CSV table of C-alpha atoms in Angstrom, one decimal:
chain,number,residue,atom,x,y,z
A,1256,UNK,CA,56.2,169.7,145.8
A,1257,UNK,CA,55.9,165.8,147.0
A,1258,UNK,CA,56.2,163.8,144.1
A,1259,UNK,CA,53.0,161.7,143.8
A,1260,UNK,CA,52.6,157.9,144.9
A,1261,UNK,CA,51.9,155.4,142.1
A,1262,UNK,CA,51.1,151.5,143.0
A,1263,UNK,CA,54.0,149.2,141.9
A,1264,UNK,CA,51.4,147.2,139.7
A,1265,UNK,CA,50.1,150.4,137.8
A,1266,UNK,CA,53.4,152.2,137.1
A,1267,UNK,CA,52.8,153.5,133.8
A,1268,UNK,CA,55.8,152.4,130.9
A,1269,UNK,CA,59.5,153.4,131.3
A,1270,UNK,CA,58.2,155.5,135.1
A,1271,UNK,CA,60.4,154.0,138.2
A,1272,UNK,CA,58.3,152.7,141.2
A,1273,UNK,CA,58.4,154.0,144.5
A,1274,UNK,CA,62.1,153.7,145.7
A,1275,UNK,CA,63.1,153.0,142.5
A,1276,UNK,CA,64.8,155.8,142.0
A,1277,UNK,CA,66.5,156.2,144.9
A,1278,UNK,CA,68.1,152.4,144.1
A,1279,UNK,CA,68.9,153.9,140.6
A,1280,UNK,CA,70.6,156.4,141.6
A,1281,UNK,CA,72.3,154.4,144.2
A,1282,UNK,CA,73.4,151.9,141.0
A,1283,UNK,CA,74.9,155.2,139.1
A,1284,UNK,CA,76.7,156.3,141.7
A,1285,UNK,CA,78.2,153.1,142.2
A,1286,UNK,CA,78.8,152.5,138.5
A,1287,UNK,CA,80.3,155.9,138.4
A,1288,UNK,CA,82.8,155.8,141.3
A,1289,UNK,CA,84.1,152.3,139.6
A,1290,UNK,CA,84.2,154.0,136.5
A,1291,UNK,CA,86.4,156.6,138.2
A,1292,UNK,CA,88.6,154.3,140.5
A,1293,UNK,CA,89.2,152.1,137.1
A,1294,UNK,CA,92.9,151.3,136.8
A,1295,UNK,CA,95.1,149.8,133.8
A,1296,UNK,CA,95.2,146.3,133.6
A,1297,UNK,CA,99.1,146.4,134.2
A,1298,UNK,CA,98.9,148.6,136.8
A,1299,UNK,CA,96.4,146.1,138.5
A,1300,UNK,CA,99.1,143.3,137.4
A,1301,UNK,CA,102.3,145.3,139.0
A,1302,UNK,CA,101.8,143.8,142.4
A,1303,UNK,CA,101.4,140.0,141.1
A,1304,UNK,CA,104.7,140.8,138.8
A,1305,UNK,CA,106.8,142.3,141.5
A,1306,UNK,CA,106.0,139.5,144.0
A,1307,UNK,CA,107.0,136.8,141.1
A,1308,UNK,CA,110.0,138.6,140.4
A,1309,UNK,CA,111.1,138.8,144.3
A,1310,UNK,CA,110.1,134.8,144.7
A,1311,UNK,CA,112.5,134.4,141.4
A,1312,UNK,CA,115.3,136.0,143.0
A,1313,UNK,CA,115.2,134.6,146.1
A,1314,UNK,CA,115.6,131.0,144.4
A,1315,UNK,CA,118.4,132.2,142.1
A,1316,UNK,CA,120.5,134.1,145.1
A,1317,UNK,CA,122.7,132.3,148.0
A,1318,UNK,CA,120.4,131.7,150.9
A,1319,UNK,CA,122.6,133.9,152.4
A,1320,UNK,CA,120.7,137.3,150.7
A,1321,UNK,CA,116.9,137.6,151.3
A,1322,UNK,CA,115.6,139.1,148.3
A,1323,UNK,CA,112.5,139.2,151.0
A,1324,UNK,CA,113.1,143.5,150.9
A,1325,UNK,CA,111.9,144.1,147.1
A,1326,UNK,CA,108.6,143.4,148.6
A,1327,UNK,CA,108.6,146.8,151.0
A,1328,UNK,CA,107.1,148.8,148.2
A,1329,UNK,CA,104.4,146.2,148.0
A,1330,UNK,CA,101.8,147.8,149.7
A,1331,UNK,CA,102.6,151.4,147.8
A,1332,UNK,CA,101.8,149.5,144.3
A,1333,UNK,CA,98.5,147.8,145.9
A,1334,UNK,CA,97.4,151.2,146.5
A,1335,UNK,CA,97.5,152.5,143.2
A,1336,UNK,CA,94.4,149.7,142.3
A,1337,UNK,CA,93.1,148.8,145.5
A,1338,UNK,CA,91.4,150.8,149.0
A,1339,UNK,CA,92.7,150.8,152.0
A,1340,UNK,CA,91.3,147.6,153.2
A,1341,UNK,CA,93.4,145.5,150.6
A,1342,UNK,CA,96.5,147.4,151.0
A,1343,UNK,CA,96.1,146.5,155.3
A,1344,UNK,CA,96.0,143.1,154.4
A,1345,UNK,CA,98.7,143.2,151.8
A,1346,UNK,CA,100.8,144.9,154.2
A,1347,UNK,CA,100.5,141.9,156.6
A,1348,UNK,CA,100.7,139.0,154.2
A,1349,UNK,CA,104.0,140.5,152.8
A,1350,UNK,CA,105.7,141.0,156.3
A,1351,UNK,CA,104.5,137.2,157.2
A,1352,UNK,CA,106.1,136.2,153.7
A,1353,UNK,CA,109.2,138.5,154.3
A,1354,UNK,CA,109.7,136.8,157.5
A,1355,UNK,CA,109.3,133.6,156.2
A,1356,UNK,CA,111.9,134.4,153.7
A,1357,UNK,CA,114.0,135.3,156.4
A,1358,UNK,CA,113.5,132.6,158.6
A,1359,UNK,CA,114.7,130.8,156.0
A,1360,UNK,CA,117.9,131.9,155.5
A,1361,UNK,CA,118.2,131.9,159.2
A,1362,UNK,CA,117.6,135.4,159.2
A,1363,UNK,CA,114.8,136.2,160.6
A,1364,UNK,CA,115.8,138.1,163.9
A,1365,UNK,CA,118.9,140.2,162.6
A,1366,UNK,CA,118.5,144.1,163.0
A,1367,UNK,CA,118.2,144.9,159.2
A,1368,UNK,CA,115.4,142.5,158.5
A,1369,UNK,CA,113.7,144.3,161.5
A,1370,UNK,CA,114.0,147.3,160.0
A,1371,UNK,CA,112.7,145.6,156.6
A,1372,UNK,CA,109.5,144.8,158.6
A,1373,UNK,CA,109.1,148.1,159.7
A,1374,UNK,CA,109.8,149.8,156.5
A,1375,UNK,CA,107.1,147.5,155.1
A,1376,UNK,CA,104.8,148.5,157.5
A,1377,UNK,CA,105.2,152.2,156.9
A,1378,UNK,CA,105.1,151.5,153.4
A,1379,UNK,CA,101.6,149.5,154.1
A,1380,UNK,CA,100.5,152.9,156.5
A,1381,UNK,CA,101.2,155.4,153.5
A,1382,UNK,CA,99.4,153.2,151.1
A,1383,UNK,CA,96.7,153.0,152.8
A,1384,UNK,CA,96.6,156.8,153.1
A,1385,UNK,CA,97.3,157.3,149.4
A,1386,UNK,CA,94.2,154.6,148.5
A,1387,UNK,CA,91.9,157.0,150.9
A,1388,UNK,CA,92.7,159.7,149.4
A,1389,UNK,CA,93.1,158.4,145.2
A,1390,UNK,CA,88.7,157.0,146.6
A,1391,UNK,CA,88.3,160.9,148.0
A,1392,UNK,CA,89.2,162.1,144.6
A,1393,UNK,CA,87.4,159.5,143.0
A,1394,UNK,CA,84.5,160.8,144.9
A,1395,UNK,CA,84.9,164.7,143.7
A,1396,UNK,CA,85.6,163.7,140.0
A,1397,UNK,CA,81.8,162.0,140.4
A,1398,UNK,CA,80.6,164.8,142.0
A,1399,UNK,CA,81.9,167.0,139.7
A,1400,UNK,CA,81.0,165.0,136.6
A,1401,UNK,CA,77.0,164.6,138.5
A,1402,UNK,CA,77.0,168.7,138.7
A,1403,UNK,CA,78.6,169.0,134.6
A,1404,UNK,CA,75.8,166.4,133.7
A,1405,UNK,CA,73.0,168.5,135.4
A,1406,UNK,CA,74.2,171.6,134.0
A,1407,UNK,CA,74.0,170.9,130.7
A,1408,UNK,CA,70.0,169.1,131.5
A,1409,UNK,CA,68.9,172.1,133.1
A,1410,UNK,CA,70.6,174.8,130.4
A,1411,UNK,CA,70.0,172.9,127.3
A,1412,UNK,CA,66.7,170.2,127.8
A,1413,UNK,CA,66.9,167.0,125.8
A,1414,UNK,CA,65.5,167.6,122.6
A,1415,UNK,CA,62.0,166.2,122.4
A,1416,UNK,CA,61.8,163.5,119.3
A,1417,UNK,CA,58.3,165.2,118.4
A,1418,UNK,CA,57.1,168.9,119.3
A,1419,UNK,CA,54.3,170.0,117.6
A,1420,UNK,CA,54.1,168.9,114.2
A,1421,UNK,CA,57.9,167.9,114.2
A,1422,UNK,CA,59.9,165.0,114.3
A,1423,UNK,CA,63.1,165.9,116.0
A,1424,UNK,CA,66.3,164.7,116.6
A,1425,UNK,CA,69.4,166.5,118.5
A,1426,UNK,CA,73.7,166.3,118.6
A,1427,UNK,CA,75.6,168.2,121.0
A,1428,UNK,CA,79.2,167.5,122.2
A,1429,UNK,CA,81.2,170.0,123.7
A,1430,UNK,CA,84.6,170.1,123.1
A,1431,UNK,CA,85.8,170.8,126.9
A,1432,UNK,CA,83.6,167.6,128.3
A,1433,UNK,CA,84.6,168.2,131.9
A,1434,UNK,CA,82.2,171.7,131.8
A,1435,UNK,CA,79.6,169.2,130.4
A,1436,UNK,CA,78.1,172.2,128.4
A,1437,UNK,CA,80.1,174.7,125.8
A,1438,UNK,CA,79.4,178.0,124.1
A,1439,UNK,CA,77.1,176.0,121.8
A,1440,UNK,CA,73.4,176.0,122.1
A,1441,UNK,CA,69.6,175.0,121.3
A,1442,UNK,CA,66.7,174.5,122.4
A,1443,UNK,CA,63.2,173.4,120.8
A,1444,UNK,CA,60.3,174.7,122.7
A,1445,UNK,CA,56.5,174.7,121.3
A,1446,UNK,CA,54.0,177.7,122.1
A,1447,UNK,CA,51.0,179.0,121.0
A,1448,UNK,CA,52.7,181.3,117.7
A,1449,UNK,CA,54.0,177.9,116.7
A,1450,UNK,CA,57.1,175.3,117.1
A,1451,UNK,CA,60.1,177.9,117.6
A,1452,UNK,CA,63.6,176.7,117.3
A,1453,UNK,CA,67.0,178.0,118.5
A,1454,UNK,CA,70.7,177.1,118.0
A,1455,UNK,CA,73.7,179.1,117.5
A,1456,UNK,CA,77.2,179.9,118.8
A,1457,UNK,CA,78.8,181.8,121.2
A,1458,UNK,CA,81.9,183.7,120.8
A,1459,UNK,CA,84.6,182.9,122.9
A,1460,UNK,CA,85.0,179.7,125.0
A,1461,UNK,CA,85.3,178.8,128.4
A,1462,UNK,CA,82.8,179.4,131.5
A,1463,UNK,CA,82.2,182.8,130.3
A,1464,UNK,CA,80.8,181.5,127.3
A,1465,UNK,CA,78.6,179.0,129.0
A,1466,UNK,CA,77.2,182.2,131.4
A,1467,UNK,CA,76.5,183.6,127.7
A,1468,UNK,CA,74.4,180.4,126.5
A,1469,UNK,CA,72.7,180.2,129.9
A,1470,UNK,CA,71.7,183.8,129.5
A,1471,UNK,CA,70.4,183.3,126.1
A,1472,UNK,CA,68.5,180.0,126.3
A,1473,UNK,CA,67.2,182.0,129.3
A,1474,UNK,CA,66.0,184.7,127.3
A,1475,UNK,CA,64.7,182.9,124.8
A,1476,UNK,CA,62.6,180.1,126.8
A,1477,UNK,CA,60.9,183.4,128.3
A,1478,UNK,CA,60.7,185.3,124.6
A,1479,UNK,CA,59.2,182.3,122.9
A,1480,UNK,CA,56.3,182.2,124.2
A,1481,UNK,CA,55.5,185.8,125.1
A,1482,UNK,CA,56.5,187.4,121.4
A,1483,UNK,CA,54.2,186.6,118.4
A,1484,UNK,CA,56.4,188.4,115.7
A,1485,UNK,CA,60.2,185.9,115.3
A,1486,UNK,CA,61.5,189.1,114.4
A,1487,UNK,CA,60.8,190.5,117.3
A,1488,UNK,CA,62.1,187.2,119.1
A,1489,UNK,CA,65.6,187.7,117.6
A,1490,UNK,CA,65.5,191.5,118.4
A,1491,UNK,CA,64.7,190.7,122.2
A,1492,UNK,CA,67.6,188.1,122.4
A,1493,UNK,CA,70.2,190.7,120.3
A,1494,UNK,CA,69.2,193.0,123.0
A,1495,UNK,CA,70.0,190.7,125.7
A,1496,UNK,CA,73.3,190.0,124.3
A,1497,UNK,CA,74.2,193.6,123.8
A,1498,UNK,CA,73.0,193.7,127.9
A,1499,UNK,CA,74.9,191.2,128.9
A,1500,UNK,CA,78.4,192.6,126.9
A,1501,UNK,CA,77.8,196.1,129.0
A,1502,UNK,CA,77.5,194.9,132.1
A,1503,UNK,CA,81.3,192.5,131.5
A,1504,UNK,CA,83.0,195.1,129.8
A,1505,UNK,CA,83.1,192.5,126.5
A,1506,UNK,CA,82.7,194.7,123.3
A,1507,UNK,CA,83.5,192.0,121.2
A,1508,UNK,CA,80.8,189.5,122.6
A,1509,UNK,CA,78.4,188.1,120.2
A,1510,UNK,CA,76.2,184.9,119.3
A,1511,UNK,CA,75.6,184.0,115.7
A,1512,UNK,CA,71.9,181.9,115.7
A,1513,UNK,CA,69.5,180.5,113.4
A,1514,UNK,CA,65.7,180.8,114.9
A,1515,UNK,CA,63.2,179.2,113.3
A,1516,UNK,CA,59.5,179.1,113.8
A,1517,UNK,CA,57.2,176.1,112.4
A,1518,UNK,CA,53.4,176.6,111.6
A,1519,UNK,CA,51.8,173.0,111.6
A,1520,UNK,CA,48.8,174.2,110.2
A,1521,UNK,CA,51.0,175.2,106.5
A,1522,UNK,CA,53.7,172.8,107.3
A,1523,UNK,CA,56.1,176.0,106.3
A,1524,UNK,CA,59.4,177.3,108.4
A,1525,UNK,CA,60.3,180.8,108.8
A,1526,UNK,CA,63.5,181.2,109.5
A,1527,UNK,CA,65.6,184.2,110.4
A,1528,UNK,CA,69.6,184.3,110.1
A,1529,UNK,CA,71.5,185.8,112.5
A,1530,UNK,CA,75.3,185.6,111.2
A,1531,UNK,CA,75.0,181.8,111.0
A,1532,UNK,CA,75.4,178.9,108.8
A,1533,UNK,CA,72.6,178.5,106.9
A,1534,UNK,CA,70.6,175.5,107.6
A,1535,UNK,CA,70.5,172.2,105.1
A,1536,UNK,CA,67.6,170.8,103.2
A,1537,UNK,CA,68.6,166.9,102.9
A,1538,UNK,CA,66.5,164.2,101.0
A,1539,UNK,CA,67.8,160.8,100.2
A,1540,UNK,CA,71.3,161.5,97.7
A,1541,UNK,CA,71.6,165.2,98.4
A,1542,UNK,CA,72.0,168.3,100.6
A,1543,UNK,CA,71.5,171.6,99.8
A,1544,UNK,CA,72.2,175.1,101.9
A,1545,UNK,CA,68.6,176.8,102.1
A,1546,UNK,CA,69.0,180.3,101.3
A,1547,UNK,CA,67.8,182.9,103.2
A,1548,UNK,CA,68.5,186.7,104.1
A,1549,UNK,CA,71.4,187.0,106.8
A,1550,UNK,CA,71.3,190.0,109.6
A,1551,UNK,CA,74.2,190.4,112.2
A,1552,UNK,CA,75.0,188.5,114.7
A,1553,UNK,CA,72.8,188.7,118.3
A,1554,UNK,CA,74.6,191.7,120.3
A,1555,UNK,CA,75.6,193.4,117.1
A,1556,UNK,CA,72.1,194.3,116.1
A,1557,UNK,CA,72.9,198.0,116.5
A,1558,UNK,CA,75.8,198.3,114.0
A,1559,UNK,CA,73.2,197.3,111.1
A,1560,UNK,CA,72.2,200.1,108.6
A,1561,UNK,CA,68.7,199.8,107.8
A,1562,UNK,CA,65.7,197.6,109.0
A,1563,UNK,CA,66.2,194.2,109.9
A,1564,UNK,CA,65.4,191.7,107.1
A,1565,UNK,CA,62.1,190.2,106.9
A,1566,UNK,CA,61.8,186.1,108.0
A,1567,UNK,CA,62.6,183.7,105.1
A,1568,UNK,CA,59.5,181.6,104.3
A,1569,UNK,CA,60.6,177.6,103.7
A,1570,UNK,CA,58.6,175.0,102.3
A,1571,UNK,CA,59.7,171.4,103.7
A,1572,UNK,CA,58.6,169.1,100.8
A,1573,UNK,CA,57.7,165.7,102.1
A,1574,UNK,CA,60.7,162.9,102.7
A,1575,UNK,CA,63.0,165.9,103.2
A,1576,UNK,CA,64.4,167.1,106.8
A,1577,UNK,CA,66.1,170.3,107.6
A,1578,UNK,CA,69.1,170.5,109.5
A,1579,UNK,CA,70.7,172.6,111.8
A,1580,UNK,CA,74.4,173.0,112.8
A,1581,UNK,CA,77.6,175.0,114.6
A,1582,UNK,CA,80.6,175.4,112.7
A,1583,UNK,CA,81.9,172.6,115.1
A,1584,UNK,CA,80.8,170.1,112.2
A,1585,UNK,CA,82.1,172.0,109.5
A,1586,UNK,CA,85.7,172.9,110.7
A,1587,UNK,CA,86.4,169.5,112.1
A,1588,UNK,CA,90.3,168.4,110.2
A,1589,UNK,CA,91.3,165.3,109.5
A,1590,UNK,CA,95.3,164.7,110.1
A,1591,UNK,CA,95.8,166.4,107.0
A,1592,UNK,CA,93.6,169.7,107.9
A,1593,UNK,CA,91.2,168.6,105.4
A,1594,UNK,CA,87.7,170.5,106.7
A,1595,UNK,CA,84.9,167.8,107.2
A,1596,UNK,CA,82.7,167.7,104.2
A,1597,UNK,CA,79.1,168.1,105.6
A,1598,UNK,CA,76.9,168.2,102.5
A,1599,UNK,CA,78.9,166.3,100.3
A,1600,UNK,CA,78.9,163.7,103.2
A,1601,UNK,CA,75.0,163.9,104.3
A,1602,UNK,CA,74.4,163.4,100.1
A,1603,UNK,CA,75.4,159.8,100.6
A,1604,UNK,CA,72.8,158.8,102.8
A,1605,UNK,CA,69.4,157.1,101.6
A,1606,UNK,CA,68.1,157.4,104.6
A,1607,UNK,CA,67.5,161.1,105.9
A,1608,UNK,CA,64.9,161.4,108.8
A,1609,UNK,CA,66.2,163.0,111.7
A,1610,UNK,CA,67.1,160.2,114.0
A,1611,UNK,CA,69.8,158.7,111.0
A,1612,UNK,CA,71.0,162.2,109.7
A,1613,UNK,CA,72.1,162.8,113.8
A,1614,UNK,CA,73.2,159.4,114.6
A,1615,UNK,CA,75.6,159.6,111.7
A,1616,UNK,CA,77.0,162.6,111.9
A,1617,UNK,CA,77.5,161.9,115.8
A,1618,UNK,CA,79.8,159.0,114.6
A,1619,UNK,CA,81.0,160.1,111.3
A,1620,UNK,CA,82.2,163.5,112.1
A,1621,UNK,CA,84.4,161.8,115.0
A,1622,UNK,CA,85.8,159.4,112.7
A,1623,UNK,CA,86.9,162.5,110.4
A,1624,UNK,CA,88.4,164.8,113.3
A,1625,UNK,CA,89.4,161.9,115.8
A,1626,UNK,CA,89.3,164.4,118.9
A,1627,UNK,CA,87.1,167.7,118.7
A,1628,UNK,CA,88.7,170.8,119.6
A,1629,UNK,CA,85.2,172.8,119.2
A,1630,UNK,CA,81.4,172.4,120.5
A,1631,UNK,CA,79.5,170.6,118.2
A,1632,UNK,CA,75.5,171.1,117.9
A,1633,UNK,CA,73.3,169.8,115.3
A,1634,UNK,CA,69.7,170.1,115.6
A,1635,UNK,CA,67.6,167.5,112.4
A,1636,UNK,CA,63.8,168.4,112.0
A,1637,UNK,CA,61.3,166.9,109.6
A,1638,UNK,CA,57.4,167.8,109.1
A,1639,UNK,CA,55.4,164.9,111.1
């Protein structure tokens, strides 16, 4: 479907112009290929150093000895911070300088400084070719990075900051950041039963588990909508997991998942626990697990004894949010495989709506772990 023409001077707030995109895009993929082809500083310095060095010697040796071939692996260095088109021209400024050297020490037409000058040149000819080809990888690594980023877009949407009667706010950082998505997931969707809400784990790691969250969030965008009863929701997606373990061969695949469903009418949650952590009340000075009656896991449905528990009815009182989370949070060590300490943490705060409670944990949980080694989710809702 053409995407519809609006007049520069009636483009509605934070909506590009006509050929506006196409010039942002053009400035991302620009900033990102920089980004890529980004080099150390004293890699980018190695070429001024070894030419000072060279210049150095040749005033400290006998005329005699042109320190002029130290320079041969000029262009090589050049390459490793610059394209082709620089290392070309460094190739020819260091044979004239080499020459010049040699001329004078009265050098400059003997058969080993010939060879010097071809040697450079070579050296110039495979730097050049290893500066194409360090810009063609450059190029994939965007690529690649472009294809993570709109994976994880079209899998898990951006989490809307109000749906329904909800203020919302969303965290998610997978450990493995190349895949762009992990085997966490969410996803906030509001329908005619009500605001329904999704996040959970997937066991395992890896591409595998990202087919898993794919096939879930799929399920579960389609389920949302179509299923009045939420425990009927979470029986659909346990028997989509189940599904999707016969059909790999994986007897030991599961999801644990918290789904929740928000009336704006009563301003109350149901919520139904799937093997998950339970989800946190938080006001200003405190953080509390919300109890409520835990089931198996999605895809493990069938091993239960019994009915399936009944949805938990929570009230939200006013100037309190509730917060979702993967054990990615909790399990983050320190140096000394101290556990991060989430409620005891989120109880410092004055401050709780949803945008503070995520933008603090986004920061504060790094400066706990350093560097993740699990997905991390977090999902912050508040009545408004």
């Amino acid at each position: 479907m053409p995407a519809p023409t609006v007049a520069p001077d009636r483009v509605a707030p934070g909506e590009a112009a006509p050929g506006q995109h196409g010039r942002q895009a053009t400035a991302r993929w620009e900033a990102a290929m920089a980004e890529a082809l980004r080099t150390p500083t004293w890699v980018r310095a190695l070429p001024i150093l070894l030419l000072v060095a060279d210049l150095a010697l040749e005033e400290s040796v006998p005329r005699s000895v042109a320190a002029g071939f130290l320079l041969t692996v000029l262009p090589v260095v050049v390459a490793f911070s610059g394209g082709p088109a620089l290392v070309a021209c460094v190739t020819a400024l260091t044979v004239g300088l080499q020459a010049l050297l040699a001329t004078r020490a009265g050098h400059f037409q003997e058969q080993h400084h010939l060879w010097t000058y071809l040697a450079t040149v070579l050296s110039g000819v495979m730097g050049a070719g290893l500066a194409r080809q360090r810009r063609r990888q450059a190029c994939a690594l965007v690529r690649m990075q472009a294809v993570a980023d709109t994976l994880q877009h079209t899998v898990l949407h951006p989490v809307p900051a109000r749906v329904g009667g909800l203020r919302a706010a969303g965290l998610y950082r997978p450990a493995e950041a190349d895949f762009g998505i992990g085997g966490d997931l969410y996803d906030v969707c509001e329908t005619r039963h009500g605001t329904r809400i999704l996040l959970g784990d997937v066991r395992g790691k890896g591409l595998e588990a990202v087919r898993t969250v794919a096939d879930v969030i799929g399920a579960f965008r389609i389920a949302a909508h179509e299923t009045a009863d939420l425990a009927e929701l979470a029986a659909q997606l346990d028997r989509q997991v189940r599904r999707a373990a016969e059909q790999r061969g994986d007897g030991e695949l599961f999801v644990t998942a918290v789904l929740l469903q928000h009336d704006r009418l009563t301003d109350r949650f149901e919520v139904i626990n799937r093997g998950h952590l339970a989800p946190l009340l938080v006001a200003p000075g405190t953080a509390a697990a919300v109890r409520c009656a835990e089931d198996l896991p999605l895809g493990l449905g069938h091993l239960g004894c019994g009915p399936a528990p009944e949805p938990t009815a929570v009230e939200l009182p006013p100037g309190h949010s509730l917060l979702l989370h993967t054990d990615g949070v909790t399990e983050a060590r320190d140096g000394d495989g101290e556990f991060y300490p989430l409620a005891a943490r989120l109880g410092t705060l004055p401050i709780t709506d949803p945008d503070t409670l995520v933008a603090f944990l986004d920061q504060d949980v790094r400066r706990h772990a350093g560097t993740l080694t699990d997905d991390v989710a977090v999902l912050a809702l508040r009545a408004g």
